[in-house]
Coordinates of C-alpha atoms in Angstrom, one line a residue:
Chain G
K1 CA -8.6 -15.3 -10.4
A2 CA -10.7 -12.4 -9.2
G3 CA -8.9 -9.6 -7.5
V4 CA -9.8 -7.6 -4.4
T5 CA -13.2 -6.1 -4.7
Q6 CA -14.3 -3.0 -2.9
T7 CA -17.8 -1.6 -2.8
P8 CA -19.0 1.0 -3.3
R9 CA -16.4 2.8 -5.5
Y10 CA -17.7 6.3 -4.6
L11 CA -19.6 7.7 -1.6
I12 CA -20.8 11.1 -0.6
K13 CA -21.8 11.5 3.0
T14 CA -22.7 14.4 5.3
R15 CA -20.8 15.3 8.4
G16 CA -22.1 13.4 11.4
Q17 CA -23.3 10.4 9.4
Q18 CA -21.8 7.0 9.5
V19 CA -20.6 4.9 6.6
T20 CA -19.8 1.2 6.0
L21 CA -17.3 0.1 3.3
S22 CA -17.0 -3.5 2.1
C23 CA -14.0 -5.5 0.9
S24 CA -14.0 -9.0 -0.6
P25 CA -10.4 -10.5 -0.7
I26 CA -8.9 -12.7 -3.2
S27 CA -10.1 -16.2 -2.8
G28 CA -8.0 -18.1 -0.3
H29 CA -6.6 -14.9 1.3
R30 CA -7.4 -14.8 4.9
S31 CA -5.7 -11.5 5.9
V32 CA -7.4 -8.2 5.1
S33 CA -5.9 -4.8 5.8
W34 CA -7.3 -1.4 5.4
Y35 CA -5.5 1.8 4.5
Q36 CA -6.5 5.5 4.3
Q37 CA -5.0 7.6 1.6
T38 CA -5.2 11.4 1.7
P39 CA -3.1 14.1 -0.1
G40 CA -1.7 15.4 3.2
Q41 CA -1.0 12.2 5.1
G42 CA -0.4 9.8 2.3
L43 CA -1.2 6.1 2.8
Q44 CA -1.8 5.2 6.4
F45 CA -2.5 1.8 8.0
L46 CA -5.9 1.5 9.7
F47 CA -6.2 -2.1 10.8
E48 CA -5.7 -5.7 9.8
Y49 CA -8.0 -8.7 10.3
F50 CA -7.2 -12.4 10.2
S51 CA -9.7 -15.2 11.0
E52 CA -12.3 -12.7 12.1
T53 CA -9.8 -11.1 14.7
Q54 CA -8.2 -7.7 14.6
R55 CA -4.5 -8.3 14.9
N56 CA -3.2 -4.8 14.6
K57 CA -4.5 -1.3 14.5
G58 CA -3.1 1.9 13.3
N59 CA -3.2 5.3 15.0
F60 CA -6.8 6.3 14.2
P61 CA -9.6 7.3 16.6
G62 CA -12.2 4.8 17.8
R63 CA -14.7 6.2 15.2
F64 CA -12.9 3.9 12.8
S65 CA -13.8 0.2 13.3
G66 CA -13.9 -2.9 11.3
R67 CA -14.8 -6.6 11.3
Q68 CA -14.2 -9.7 9.3
F69 CA -16.6 -12.4 8.5
S70 CA -16.0 -16.2 8.4
N71 CA -15.7 -16.0 4.6
S72 CA -12.8 -13.5 5.0
R73 CA -14.9 -10.6 3.7
S74 CA -14.3 -7.4 5.7
E75 CA -16.1 -4.2 6.4
M76 CA -14.9 -1.0 7.9
N77 CA -17.2 1.5 9.5
V78 CA -16.6 5.2 10.3
S79 CA -19.0 6.8 12.6
T80 CA -19.7 10.5 13.2
L81 CA -18.0 11.5 9.9
E82 CA -15.8 14.5 9.8
L83 CA -14.7 16.5 6.8
G84 CA -11.2 15.2 7.3
D85 CA -12.4 11.6 6.8
S86 CA -12.6 12.4 3.1
A87 CA -10.2 10.0 1.5
L88 CA -9.5 7.0 -0.7
Y89 CA -9.9 3.9 1.5
L90 CA -8.0 0.9 0.2
C91 CA -8.3 -2.7 1.2
A92 CA -5.6 -5.2 0.7
S93 CA -5.6 -9.0 1.0
S94 CA -2.7 -11.4 1.5
L95 CA -1.7 -14.9 2.5
P96 CA -0.5 -14.4 6.1
E97 CA 0.9 -17.9 6.3
L98 CA 3.6 -17.0 3.8
S99 CA 6.4 -14.9 5.2
G100 CA 6.9 -11.7 3.3
T101 CA 4.1 -12.2 0.8
E102 CA 2.9 -9.2 -1.0
A103 CA -0.5 -7.5 -0.4
F104 CA -2.9 -7.1 -3.3
F105 CA -5.0 -4.0 -3.3
G106 CA -8.5 -3.2 -4.5
Q107 CA -9.4 -0.1 -6.4
G108 CA -10.6 1.6 -3.3
T109 CA -13.7 3.5 -2.1
R110 CA -13.5 7.2 -2.5
L111 CA -15.4 8.8 0.4
T112 CA -16.3 12.5 0.3
V113 CA -17.7 14.1 3.4
V114 CA -19.6 17.3 2.9
Chain N
A1 CA 9.5 3.2 14.5
Q2 CA 9.5 2.5 10.8
K3 CA 9.9 5.3 8.3
V4 CA 10.1 5.4 4.5
T5 CA 11.3 8.5 2.7
Q6 CA 10.8 9.2 -1.0
A7 CA 12.4 12.6 -1.4
Q8 CA 11.3 13.1 -5.0
T9 CA 7.7 14.4 -5.0
E10 CA 7.5 14.7 -8.8
I11 CA 9.6 13.7 -11.7
S12 CA 9.0 14.6 -15.3
V13 CA 10.9 12.9 -18.1
V14 CA 10.6 12.6 -21.9
E15 CA 9.8 9.2 -23.3
K16 CA 12.8 6.8 -23.7
E17 CA 14.8 8.5 -20.9
D18 CA 15.9 6.4 -17.9
V19 CA 14.6 7.5 -14.5
T20 CA 15.5 6.4 -11.0
L21 CA 13.1 6.7 -8.1
D22 CA 14.7 6.9 -4.7
C23 CA 13.6 5.3 -1.5
V24 CA 15.3 5.4 1.9
Y25 CA 14.0 3.5 4.9
E26 CA 14.4 3.3 8.6
T27 CA 13.8 0.3 10.8
R28 CA 15.2 -1.2 13.9
D29 CA 14.3 -4.7 12.8
T30 CA 16.9 -7.1 11.3
T31 CA 14.2 -8.9 9.3
Y32 CA 12.0 -6.8 7.1
Y33 CA 10.5 -6.6 3.6
L34 CA 10.6 -3.8 1.1
F35 CA 8.1 -3.3 -1.7
W36 CA 7.4 -1.0 -4.6
Y37 CA 3.8 -0.4 -5.8
K38 CA 2.5 1.6 -8.7
Q39 CA -0.7 3.6 -8.5
P40 CA -2.3 4.6 -11.8
P41 CA -5.1 7.1 -11.9
S42 CA -7.6 4.3 -11.4
G43 CA -6.5 4.2 -7.8
E44 CA -5.5 0.5 -7.4
L45 CA -2.0 -0.1 -6.0
V46 CA -0.2 -2.5 -8.3
F47 CA 2.5 -4.7 -6.8
L48 CA 5.8 -4.5 -8.6
I49 CA 8.6 -6.0 -6.4
R50 CA 9.3 -7.5 -3.0
R51 CA 12.7 -7.8 -1.4
N52 CA 13.6 -9.2 2.0
S53 CA 16.3 -7.8 4.2
F54 CA 18.6 -10.8 3.7
D55 CA 18.6 -10.6 -0.1
E56 CA 20.7 -7.8 -1.4
Q57 CA 20.8 -9.0 -5.0
N58 CA 19.6 -6.5 -7.5
E59 CA 16.8 -7.5 -9.7
I60 CA 15.8 -6.8 -13.2
S61 CA 12.5 -7.4 -14.8
G62 CA 12.2 -6.1 -18.3
R63 CA 12.7 -2.3 -18.2
Y64 CA 12.5 -2.3 -14.4
S65 CA 15.4 -2.8 -12.1
W66 CA 15.8 -2.4 -8.4
N67 CA 19.0 -1.6 -6.3
F68 CA 18.8 -2.6 -2.7
Q69 CA 21.7 -1.5 -0.4
K70 CA 21.4 -2.2 3.3
S71 CA 24.5 -0.1 4.0
T72 CA 22.7 3.0 2.9
S73 CA 19.2 1.8 3.8
S74 CA 18.1 2.4 0.2
F75 CA 15.9 0.6 -2.2
N76 CA 15.9 2.5 -5.5
F77 CA 13.9 1.7 -8.6
T78 CA 15.0 2.4 -12.1
I79 CA 12.9 2.4 -15.3
T80 CA 14.9 2.1 -18.4
A81 CA 13.6 3.7 -21.7
S82 CA 10.5 5.1 -20.0
Q83 CA 7.2 5.0 -21.8
V84 CA 4.1 7.1 -21.4
V85 CA 2.3 4.2 -19.8
D86 CA 4.8 4.3 -16.9
S87 CA 3.2 7.6 -15.8
A88 CA 1.8 7.0 -12.3
V89 CA 2.5 7.5 -8.6
Y90 CA 5.1 5.0 -7.3
F91 CA 5.2 4.0 -3.7
C92 CA 8.0 2.4 -1.7
A93 CA 6.8 0.5 1.4
L94 CA 8.4 -1.3 4.3
S95 CA 7.0 -4.1 6.5
E96 CA 8.5 -5.8 9.5
A97 CA 8.4 -9.5 9.9
Y98 CA 6.1 -10.2 12.8
S99 CA 6.1 -13.6 14.4
G100 CA 4.1 -15.9 12.1
G101 CA 5.6 -14.3 9.1
S102 CA 2.8 -12.1 8.1
N103 CA 3.6 -8.7 6.6
Y104 CA 0.2 -7.3 7.0
K105 CA 1.2 -3.8 8.0
L106 CA 2.9 -1.7 5.4
T107 CA 4.5 1.7 6.0
F108 CA 4.5 3.7 2.9
G109 CA 6.5 6.6 1.6
K110 CA 4.7 9.7 0.3
G111 CA 5.1 8.6 -3.2
T112 CA 6.7 9.9 -6.4
L113 CA 4.5 11.2 -9.2
L114 CA 6.2 10.2 -12.5
T115 CA 5.1 11.9 -15.6
V116 CA 6.5 10.6 -18.9
N117 CA 5.9 13.0 -21.8
P118 CA 5.8 11.8 -25.4

């Protein structure tokens, strides 16, 4: 069974640009969550999508957005990049129908903003 | 608000030593889930264990064991006879049980970097 796939693995962008990251969940998983990992703040929840709807959002500015497609694949977008957006962005998929099920993570996209 | 504290930032041991990683959590919910994840240098978070708030039984899986104590809000992780391959960052995480049962929002601790030296 294929795991969670994130593309691209590495990105270098310039301040002010925008970026789109992609996540393909495990087959059959309909919940996709995004997390930002930085040395200073650690792992922080960005948002979660289920059935193409955002169900919950973390404490991030509106520059961070996402969406989910009918095949459960998800994208997140960051507009007007800032240096502080440099981070490892992790995507996780899970079976939301099962109470307490674990989330499976991809290898992440490492974004560097210069 | 939920909070997870991993007081140990870094631990260094010699191979074959036992090591315990501490995790203390805060939540106002009566139903919640606790997790441990391992993050090797490749970056992917690898699921290790899940425990719900109603199950205080300790669990052992090979060299790994977990001690969950609601009275002290702790969920500690012990590696017995550590090996070099255990070197990684370990994260403890907490999730509330929202209606519908999904635990899609995890609150993570800052992580403990474990280095096992040969």
